[in-house]
mmCIF file of C-alpha atoms in Angstrom:
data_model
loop_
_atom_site.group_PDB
_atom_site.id
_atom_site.type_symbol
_atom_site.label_atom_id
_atom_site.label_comp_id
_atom_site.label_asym_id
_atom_site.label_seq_id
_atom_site.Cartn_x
_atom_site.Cartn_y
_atom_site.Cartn_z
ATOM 1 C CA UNK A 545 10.520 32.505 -6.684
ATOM 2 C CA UNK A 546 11.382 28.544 -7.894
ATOM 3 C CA UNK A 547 11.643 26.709 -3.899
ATOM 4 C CA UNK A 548 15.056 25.866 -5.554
ATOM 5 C CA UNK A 549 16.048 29.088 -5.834
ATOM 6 C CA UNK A 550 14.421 30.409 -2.278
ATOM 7 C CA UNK A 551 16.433 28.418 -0.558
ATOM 8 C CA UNK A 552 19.705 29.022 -1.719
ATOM 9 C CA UNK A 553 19.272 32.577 -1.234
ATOM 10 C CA UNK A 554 18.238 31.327 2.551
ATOM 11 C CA UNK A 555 21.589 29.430 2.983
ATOM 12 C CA UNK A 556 23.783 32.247 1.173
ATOM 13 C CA UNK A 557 21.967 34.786 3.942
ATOM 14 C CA UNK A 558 22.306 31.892 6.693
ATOM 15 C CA UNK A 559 26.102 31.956 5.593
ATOM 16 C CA UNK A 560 26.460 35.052 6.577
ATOM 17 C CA UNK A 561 24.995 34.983 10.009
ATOM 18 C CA UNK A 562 26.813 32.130 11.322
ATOM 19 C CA UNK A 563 -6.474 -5.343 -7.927
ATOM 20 C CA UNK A 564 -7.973 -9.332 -7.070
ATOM 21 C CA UNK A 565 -5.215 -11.778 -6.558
ATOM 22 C CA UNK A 566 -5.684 -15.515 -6.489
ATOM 23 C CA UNK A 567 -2.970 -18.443 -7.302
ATOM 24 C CA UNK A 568 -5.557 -19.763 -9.711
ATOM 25 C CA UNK A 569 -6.690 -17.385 -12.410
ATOM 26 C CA UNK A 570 -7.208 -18.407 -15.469
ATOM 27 C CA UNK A 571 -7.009 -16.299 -18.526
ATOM 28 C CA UNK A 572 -10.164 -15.712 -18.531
ATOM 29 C CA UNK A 573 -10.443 -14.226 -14.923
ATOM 30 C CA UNK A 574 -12.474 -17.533 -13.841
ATOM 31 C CA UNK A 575 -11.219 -18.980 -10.260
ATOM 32 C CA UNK A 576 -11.679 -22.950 -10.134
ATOM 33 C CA UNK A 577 -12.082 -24.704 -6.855
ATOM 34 C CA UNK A 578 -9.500 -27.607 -5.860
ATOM 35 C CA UNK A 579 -11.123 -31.282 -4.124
ATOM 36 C CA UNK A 580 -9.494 -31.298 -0.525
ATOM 37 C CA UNK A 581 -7.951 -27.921 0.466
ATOM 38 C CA UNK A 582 -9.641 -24.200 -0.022
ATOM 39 C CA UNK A 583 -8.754 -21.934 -2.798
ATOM 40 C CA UNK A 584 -7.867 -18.485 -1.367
ATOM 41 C CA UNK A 585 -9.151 -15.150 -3.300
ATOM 42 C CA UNK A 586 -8.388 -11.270 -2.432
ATOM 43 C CA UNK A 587 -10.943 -8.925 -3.168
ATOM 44 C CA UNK A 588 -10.069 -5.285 -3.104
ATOM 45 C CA UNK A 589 -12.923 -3.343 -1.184
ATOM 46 C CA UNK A 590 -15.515 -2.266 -3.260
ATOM 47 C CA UNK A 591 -14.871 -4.262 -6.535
ATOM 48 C CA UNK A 592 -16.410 -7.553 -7.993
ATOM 49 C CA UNK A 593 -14.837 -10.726 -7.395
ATOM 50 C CA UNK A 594 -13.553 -12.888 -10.011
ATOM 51 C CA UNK A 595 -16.015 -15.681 -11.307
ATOM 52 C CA UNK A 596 -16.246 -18.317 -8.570
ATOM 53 C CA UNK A 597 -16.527 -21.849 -10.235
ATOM 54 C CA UNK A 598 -18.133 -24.986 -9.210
ATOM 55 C CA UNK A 599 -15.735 -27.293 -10.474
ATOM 56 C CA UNK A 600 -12.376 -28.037 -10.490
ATOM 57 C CA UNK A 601 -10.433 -27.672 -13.716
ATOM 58 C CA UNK A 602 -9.970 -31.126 -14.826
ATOM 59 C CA UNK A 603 -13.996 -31.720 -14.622
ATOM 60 C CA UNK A 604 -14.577 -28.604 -16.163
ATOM 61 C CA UNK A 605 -13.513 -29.941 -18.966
ATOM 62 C CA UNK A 606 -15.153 -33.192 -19.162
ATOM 63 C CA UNK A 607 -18.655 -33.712 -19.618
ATOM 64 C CA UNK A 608 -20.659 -33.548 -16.184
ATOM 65 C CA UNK A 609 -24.500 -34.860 -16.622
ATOM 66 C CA UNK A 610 -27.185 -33.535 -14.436
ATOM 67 C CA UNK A 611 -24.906 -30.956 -12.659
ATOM 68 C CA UNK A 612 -26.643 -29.591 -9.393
ATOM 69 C CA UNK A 613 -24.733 -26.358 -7.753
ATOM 70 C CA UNK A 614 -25.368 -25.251 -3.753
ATOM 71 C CA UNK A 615 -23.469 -22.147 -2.589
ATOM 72 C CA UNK A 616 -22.575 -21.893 1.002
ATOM 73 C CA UNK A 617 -21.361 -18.553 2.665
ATOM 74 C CA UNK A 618 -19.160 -18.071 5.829
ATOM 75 C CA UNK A 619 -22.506 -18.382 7.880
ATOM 76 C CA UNK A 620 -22.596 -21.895 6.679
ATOM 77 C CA UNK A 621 -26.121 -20.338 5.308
ATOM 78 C CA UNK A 622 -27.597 -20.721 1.618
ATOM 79 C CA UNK A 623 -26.379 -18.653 -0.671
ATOM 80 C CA UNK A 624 -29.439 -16.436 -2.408
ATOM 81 C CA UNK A 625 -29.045 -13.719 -5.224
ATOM 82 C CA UNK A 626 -29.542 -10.202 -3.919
ATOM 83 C CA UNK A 627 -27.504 -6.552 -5.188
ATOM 84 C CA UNK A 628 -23.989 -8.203 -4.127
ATOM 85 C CA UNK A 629 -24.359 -11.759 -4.706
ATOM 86 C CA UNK A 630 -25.161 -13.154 -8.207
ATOM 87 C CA UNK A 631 -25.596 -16.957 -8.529
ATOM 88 C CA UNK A 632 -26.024 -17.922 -12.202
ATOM 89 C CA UNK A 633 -27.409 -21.747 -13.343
ATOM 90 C CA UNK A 634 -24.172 -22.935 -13.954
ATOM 91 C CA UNK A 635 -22.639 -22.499 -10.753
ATOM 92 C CA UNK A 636 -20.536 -19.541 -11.165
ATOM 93 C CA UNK A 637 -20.692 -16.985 -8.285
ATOM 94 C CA UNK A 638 -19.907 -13.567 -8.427
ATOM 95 C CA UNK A 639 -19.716 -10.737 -5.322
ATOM 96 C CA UNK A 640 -20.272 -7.394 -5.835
ATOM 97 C CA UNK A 641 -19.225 -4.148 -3.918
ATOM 98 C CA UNK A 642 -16.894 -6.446 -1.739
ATOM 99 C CA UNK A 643 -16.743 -5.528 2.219
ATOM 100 C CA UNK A 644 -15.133 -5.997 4.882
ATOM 101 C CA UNK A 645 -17.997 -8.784 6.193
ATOM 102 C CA UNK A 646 -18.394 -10.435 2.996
ATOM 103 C CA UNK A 647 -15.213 -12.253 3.647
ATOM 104 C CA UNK A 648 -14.597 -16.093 4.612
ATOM 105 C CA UNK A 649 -15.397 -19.398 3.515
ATOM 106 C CA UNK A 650 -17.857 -19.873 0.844
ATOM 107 C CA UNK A 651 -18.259 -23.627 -0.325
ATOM 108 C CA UNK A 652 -20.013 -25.190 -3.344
ATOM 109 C CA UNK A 653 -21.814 -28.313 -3.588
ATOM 110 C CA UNK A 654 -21.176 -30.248 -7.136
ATOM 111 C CA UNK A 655 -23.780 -32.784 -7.794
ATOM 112 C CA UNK A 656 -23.693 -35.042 -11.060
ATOM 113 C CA UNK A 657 -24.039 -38.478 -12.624
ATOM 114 C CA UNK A 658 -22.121 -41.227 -14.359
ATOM 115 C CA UNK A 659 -23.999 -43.440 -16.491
ATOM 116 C CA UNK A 660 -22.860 -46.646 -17.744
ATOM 117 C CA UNK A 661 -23.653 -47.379 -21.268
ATOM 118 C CA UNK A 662 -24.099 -51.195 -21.114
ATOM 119 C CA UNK A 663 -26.920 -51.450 -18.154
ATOM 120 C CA UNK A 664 -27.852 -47.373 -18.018
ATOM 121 C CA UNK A 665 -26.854 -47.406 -14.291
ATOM 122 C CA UNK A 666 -26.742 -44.148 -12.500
ATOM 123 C CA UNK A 667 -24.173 -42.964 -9.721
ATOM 124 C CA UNK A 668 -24.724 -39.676 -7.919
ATOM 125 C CA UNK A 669 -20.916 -37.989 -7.262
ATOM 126 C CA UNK A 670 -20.606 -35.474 -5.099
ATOM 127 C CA UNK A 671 -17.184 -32.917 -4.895
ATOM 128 C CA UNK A 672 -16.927 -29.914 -2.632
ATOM 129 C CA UNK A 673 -14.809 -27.132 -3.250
ATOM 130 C CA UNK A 674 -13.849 -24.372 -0.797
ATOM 131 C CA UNK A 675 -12.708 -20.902 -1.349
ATOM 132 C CA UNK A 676 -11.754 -18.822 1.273
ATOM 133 C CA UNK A 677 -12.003 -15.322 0.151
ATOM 134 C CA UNK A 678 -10.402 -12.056 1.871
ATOM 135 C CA UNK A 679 -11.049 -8.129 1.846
ATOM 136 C CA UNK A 680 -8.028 -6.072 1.077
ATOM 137 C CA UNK A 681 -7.186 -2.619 0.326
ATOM 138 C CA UNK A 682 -4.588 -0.967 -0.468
ATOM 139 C CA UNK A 683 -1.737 0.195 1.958
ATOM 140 C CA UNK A 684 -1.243 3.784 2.535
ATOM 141 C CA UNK A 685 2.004 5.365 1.481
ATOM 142 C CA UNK A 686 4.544 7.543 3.548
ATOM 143 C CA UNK A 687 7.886 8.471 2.734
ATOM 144 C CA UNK A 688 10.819 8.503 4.565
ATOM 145 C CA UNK A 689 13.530 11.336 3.915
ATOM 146 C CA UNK A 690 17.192 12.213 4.679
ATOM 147 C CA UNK A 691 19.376 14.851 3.508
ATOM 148 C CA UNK A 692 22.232 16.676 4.694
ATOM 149 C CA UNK A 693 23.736 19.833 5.055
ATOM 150 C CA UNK A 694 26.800 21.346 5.596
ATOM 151 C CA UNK A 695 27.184 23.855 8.273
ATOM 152 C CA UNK A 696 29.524 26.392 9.932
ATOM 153 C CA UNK A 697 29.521 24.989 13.729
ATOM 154 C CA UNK A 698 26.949 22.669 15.249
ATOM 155 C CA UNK A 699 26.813 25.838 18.053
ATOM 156 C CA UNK A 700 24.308 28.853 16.877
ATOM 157 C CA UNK A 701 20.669 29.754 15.587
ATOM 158 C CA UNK A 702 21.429 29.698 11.958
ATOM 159 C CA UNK A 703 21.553 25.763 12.199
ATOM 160 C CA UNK A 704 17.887 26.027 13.687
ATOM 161 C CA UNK A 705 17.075 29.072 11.249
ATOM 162 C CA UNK A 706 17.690 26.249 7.909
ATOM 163 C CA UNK A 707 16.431 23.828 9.437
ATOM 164 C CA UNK A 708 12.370 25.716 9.901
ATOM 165 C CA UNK A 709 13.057 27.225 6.516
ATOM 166 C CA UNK A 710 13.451 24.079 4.761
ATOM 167 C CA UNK A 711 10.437 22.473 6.411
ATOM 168 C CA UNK A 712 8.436 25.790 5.098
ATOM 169 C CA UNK A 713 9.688 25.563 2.054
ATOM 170 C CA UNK A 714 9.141 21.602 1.495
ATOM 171 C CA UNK A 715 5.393 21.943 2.827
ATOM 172 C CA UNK A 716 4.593 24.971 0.471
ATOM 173 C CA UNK A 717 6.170 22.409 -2.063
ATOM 174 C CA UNK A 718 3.903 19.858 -1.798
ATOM 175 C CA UNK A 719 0.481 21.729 -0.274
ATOM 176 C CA UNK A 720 -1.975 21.593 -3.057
ATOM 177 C CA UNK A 721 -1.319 18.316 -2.983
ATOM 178 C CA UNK A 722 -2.322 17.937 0.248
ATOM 179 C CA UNK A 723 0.717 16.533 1.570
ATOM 180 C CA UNK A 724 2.809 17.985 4.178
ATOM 181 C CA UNK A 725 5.679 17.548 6.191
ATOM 182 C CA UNK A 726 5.571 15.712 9.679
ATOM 183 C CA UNK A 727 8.151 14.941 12.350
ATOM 184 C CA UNK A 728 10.893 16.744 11.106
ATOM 185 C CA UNK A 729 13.951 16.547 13.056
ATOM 186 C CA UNK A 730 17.804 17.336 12.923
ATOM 187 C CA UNK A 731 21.355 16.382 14.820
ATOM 188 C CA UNK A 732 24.362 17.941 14.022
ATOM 189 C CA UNK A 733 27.530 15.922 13.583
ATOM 190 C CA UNK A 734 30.987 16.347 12.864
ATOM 191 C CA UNK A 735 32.543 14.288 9.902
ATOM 192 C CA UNK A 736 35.846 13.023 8.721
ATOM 193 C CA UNK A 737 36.213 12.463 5.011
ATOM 194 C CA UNK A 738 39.142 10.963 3.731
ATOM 195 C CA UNK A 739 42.383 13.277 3.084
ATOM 196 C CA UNK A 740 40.061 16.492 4.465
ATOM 197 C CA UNK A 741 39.735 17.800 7.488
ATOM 198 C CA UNK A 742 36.529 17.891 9.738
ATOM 199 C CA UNK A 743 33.290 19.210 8.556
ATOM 200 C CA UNK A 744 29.931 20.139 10.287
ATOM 201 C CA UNK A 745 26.976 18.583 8.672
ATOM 202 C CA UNK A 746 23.083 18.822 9.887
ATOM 203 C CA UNK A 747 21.338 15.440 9.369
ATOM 204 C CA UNK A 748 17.994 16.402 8.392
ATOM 205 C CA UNK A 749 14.899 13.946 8.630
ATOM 206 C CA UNK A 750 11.055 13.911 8.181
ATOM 207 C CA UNK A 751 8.305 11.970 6.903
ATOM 208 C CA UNK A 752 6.100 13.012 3.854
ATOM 209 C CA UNK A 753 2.389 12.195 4.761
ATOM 210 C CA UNK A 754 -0.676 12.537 2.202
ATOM 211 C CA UNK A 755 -3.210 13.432 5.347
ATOM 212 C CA UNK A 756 -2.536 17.442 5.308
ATOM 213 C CA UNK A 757 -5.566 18.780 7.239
ATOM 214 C CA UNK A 758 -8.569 18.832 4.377
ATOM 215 C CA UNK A 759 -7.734 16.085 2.787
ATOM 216 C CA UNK A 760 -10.813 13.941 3.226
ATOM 217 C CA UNK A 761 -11.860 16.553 0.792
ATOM 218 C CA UNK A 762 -10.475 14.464 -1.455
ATOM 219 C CA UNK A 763 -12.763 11.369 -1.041
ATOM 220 C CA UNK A 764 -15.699 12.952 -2.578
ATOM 221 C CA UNK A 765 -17.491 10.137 -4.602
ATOM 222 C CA UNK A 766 -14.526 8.026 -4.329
ATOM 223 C CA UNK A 767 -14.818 4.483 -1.893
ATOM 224 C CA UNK A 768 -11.133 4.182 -2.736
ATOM 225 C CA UNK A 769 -9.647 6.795 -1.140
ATOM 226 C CA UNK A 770 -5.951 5.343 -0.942
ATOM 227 C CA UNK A 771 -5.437 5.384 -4.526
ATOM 228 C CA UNK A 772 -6.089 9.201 -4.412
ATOM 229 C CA UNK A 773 -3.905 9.786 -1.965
ATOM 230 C CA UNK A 774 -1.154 7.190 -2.915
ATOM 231 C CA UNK A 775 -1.166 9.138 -5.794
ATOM 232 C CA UNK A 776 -0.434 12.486 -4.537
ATOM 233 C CA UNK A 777 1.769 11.361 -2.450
ATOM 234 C CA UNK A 778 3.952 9.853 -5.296
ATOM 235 C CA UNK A 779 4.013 13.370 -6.898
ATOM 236 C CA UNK A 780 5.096 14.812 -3.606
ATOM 237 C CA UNK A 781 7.662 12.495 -3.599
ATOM 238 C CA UNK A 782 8.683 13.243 -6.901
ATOM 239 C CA UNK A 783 8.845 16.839 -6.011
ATOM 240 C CA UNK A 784 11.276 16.148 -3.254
ATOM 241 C CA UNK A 785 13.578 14.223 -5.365
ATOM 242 C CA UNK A 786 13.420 17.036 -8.016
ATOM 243 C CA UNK A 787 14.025 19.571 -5.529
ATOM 244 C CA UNK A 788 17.492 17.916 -4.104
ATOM 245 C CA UNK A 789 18.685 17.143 -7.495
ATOM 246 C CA UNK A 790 18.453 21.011 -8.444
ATOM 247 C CA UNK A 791 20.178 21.844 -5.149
ATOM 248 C CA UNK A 792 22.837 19.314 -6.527
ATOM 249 C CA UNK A 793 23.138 20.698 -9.839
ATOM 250 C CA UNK A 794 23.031 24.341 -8.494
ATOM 251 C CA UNK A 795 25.896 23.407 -6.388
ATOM 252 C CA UNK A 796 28.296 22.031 -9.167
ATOM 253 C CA UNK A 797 26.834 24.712 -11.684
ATOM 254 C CA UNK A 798 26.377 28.218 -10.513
ATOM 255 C CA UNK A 799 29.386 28.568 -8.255
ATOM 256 C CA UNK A 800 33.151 29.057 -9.263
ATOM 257 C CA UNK A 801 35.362 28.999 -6.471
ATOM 258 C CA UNK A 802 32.834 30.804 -3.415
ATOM 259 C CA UNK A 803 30.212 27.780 -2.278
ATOM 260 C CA UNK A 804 28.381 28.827 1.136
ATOM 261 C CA UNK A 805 29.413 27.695 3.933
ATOM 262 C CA UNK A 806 25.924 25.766 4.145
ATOM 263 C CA UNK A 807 24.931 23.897 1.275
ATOM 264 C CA UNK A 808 23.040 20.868 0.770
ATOM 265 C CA UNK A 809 25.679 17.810 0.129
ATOM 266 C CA UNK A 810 25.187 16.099 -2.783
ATOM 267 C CA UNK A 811 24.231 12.132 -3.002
ATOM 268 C CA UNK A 812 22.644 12.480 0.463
ATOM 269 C CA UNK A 813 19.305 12.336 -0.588
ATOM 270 C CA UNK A 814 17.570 9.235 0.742
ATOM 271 C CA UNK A 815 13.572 7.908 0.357
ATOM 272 C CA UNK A 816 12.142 5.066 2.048
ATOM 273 C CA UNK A 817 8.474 4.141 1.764
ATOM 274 C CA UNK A 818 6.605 3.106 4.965
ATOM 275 C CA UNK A 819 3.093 1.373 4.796
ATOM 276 C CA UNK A 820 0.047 1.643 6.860
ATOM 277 C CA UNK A 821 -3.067 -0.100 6.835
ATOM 278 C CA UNK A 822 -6.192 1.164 7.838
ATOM 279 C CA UNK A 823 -7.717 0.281 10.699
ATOM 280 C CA UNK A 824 -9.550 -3.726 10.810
ATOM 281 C CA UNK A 825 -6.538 -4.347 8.113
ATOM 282 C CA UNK A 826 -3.272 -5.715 8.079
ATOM 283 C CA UNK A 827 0.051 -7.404 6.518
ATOM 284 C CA UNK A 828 0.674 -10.836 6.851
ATOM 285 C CA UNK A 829 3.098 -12.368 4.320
ATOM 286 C CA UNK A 830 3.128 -15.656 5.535
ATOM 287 C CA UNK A 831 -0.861 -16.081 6.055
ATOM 288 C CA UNK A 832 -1.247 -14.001 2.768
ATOM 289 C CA UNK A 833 1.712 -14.788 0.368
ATOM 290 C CA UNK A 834 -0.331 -14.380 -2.874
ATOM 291 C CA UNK A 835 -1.035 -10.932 -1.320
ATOM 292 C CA UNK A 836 1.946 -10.343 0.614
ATOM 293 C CA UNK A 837 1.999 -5.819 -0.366
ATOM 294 C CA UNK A 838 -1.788 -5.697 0.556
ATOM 295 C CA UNK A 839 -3.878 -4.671 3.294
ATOM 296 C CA UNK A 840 -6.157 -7.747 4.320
ATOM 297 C CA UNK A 841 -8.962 -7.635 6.313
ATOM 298 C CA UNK A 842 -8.111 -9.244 10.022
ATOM 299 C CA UNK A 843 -9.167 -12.400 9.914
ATOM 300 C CA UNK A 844 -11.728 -14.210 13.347
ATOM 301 C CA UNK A 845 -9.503 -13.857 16.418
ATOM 302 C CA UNK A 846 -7.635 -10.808 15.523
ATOM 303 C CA UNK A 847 -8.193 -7.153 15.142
ATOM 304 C CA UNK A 848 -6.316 -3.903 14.047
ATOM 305 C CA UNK A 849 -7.113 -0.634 16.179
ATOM 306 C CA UNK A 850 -5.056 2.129 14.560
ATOM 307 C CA UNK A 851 -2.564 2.397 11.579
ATOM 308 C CA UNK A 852 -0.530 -0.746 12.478
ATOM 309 C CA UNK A 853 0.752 -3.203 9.822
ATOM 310 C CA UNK A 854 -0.112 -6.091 11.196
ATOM 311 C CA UNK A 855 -3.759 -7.786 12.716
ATOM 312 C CA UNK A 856 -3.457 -7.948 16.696
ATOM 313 C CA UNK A 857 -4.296 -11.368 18.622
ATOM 314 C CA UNK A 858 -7.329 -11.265 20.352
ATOM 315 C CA UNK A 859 -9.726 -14.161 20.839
ATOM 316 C CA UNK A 860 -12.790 -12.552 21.573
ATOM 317 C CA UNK A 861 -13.203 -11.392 18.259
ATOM 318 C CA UNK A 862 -15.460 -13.477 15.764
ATOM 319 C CA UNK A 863 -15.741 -10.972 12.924
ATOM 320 C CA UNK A 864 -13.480 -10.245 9.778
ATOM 321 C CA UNK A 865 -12.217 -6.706 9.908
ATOM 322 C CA UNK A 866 -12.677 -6.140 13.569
ATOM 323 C CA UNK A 867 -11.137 -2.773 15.101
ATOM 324 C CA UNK A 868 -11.288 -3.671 18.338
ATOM 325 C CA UNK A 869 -11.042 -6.336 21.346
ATOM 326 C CA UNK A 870 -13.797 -6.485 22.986
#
């Protein structure tokens, strides 16, 4: 039987019983560095960064003689090729399978000459350009939900009796998914709606969660695990919102005159997404405007312990990412 359908023959029955982000893209993908203040980049975990360049824009397109490129990483160390760094003759840098402690300051050394033409006189210019470059994934989803019913009397077991059905019914909904239903609660309340009389109405809420037990099954072969669940979870949201609207249209549509006396009330339907970051990651709009919806790693001096939003102060910590204060 259609969930629709199930549980209007419950409440007839119950009736009766009472990417990367950076401000400085080009087309191209190419990131430029900018003389006097660093250039910041988000890389989402696991990916390739954009191209890193060695120049700012206005020199990239001027001649530069005898260019000379050094690479500097957050360890203030020499940047060498290996697997997840590539370092190409021209100065471009490029970091592969991005983690967590791949992130901070990397800095590049331009070297070049000006010659003047009269007396062949050489000048050695030097320009350093800083790009501070962060981790990110991103968030987890979790919806929100509210509906309401209409009831006979806040006093009685069929108000419980809905309420467990409807949870049943909304987790069998959504299972294959892997979604379920979590902290589901209800209050009954009393209403006054203009020209009408009282009415008893059951305020129903709960959260929709993609983390149904098995669901790391889902990560098999996959490093980004979010966007596999983000995406269920958008189809279990979708199933919600398909689900109300049929108890809507049942409501106007296959009753005459006799409506039970609990029925779902129409328009009451409300979603609101919630975020989570995983653990070592965080929100930060003001820190991170260019990646305000993402996840960023927790910068030095703060960490992230659990499924907070935000990066917790803590001094001790030296790392990117950290999940604890030590």
């Amino acid at each position: 039987m259609l969930a629709w359908a199930l549980l209007y023959a419950v409440l007839w029955s119950l009736s009766g019983v009472g990417s990367q982000r950076s401000s400085l893209f080009n087309i191209k993908g190419f990131v430029y560095g900018t003389v006097g203040h660093p250039v910041k980049i988000y890389v989402k975990l696991h990916q390739t960064s954009p191209v890193l360049i060695c120049m700012d824009i206005d020199r990239a397109n001027k001649e530069t003689v005898d260019p000379t490129y050094l690479w500097t990483g957050p360890n203030e160390n020499t940047l060498r090729g290996n697997s997840q760094i590539n370092i190409t003759n021209t100065g471009e840098l490029v970091l592969k399978d991005f983690l967590e402690p791949l992130s901070g300051l990397y800095s590049c050394m331009l070297s070049y000459k000006t010659i003047k033409a009269e007396t062949q006189e050489e000048t050695t210019i030097k320009k350093k350009y800083d790009f501070l470059i962060f981790a990110y994934r991103e968030p987890d989803y979790s919806y929100h939900m509210a509906v309401r019913f209409t009831t006979r009397s806040c006093v009685g077991r069929h108000n419980d009796l809905l309420f467990r059905v409807l949870k049943k019914i909304l987790d069998n909904l959504i299972s294959d998914l892997l979604c379920h239903v979590i902290e589901p609660s209800y209050k009954c309340h009393f209403v006054k709606l203009p020209e009408r009389d009282f009415l008893y109405e059951l305020f129903i809420a709960f959260q929709v969660n993609p983390f149904a037990p098995g669901w790391r099954s889902l990560c098999s072969g996959s490093a980004d695990c979010e966007d596999i669940t983000n995406h269920n979870i958008l189809k279990a949201r979708d199933r919600m919102e398909e689900f109300f609207r049929k108890q809507a249209h049942i409501l106007h549509h296959h009753f005459n005159r006799t409506v039970p006396a609990m029925h779902f009330v129409d328009h009451s339907f409300q979603v609101t997404r919630i975020d989570n970051c995983r653990p070592g990651f965080g929100k930060n709009e003001g820190l991170h405007s260019n990646c305000a919806s993402c996840c960023v790693v927790c910068s030095p001096g703060t960490f992230s312990p659990d499924v907070d939003v935000t990066c917790q102060i803590c001094v001790s910590v030296h790392i990117y990412g950290a999940k604890a204060c030590p």
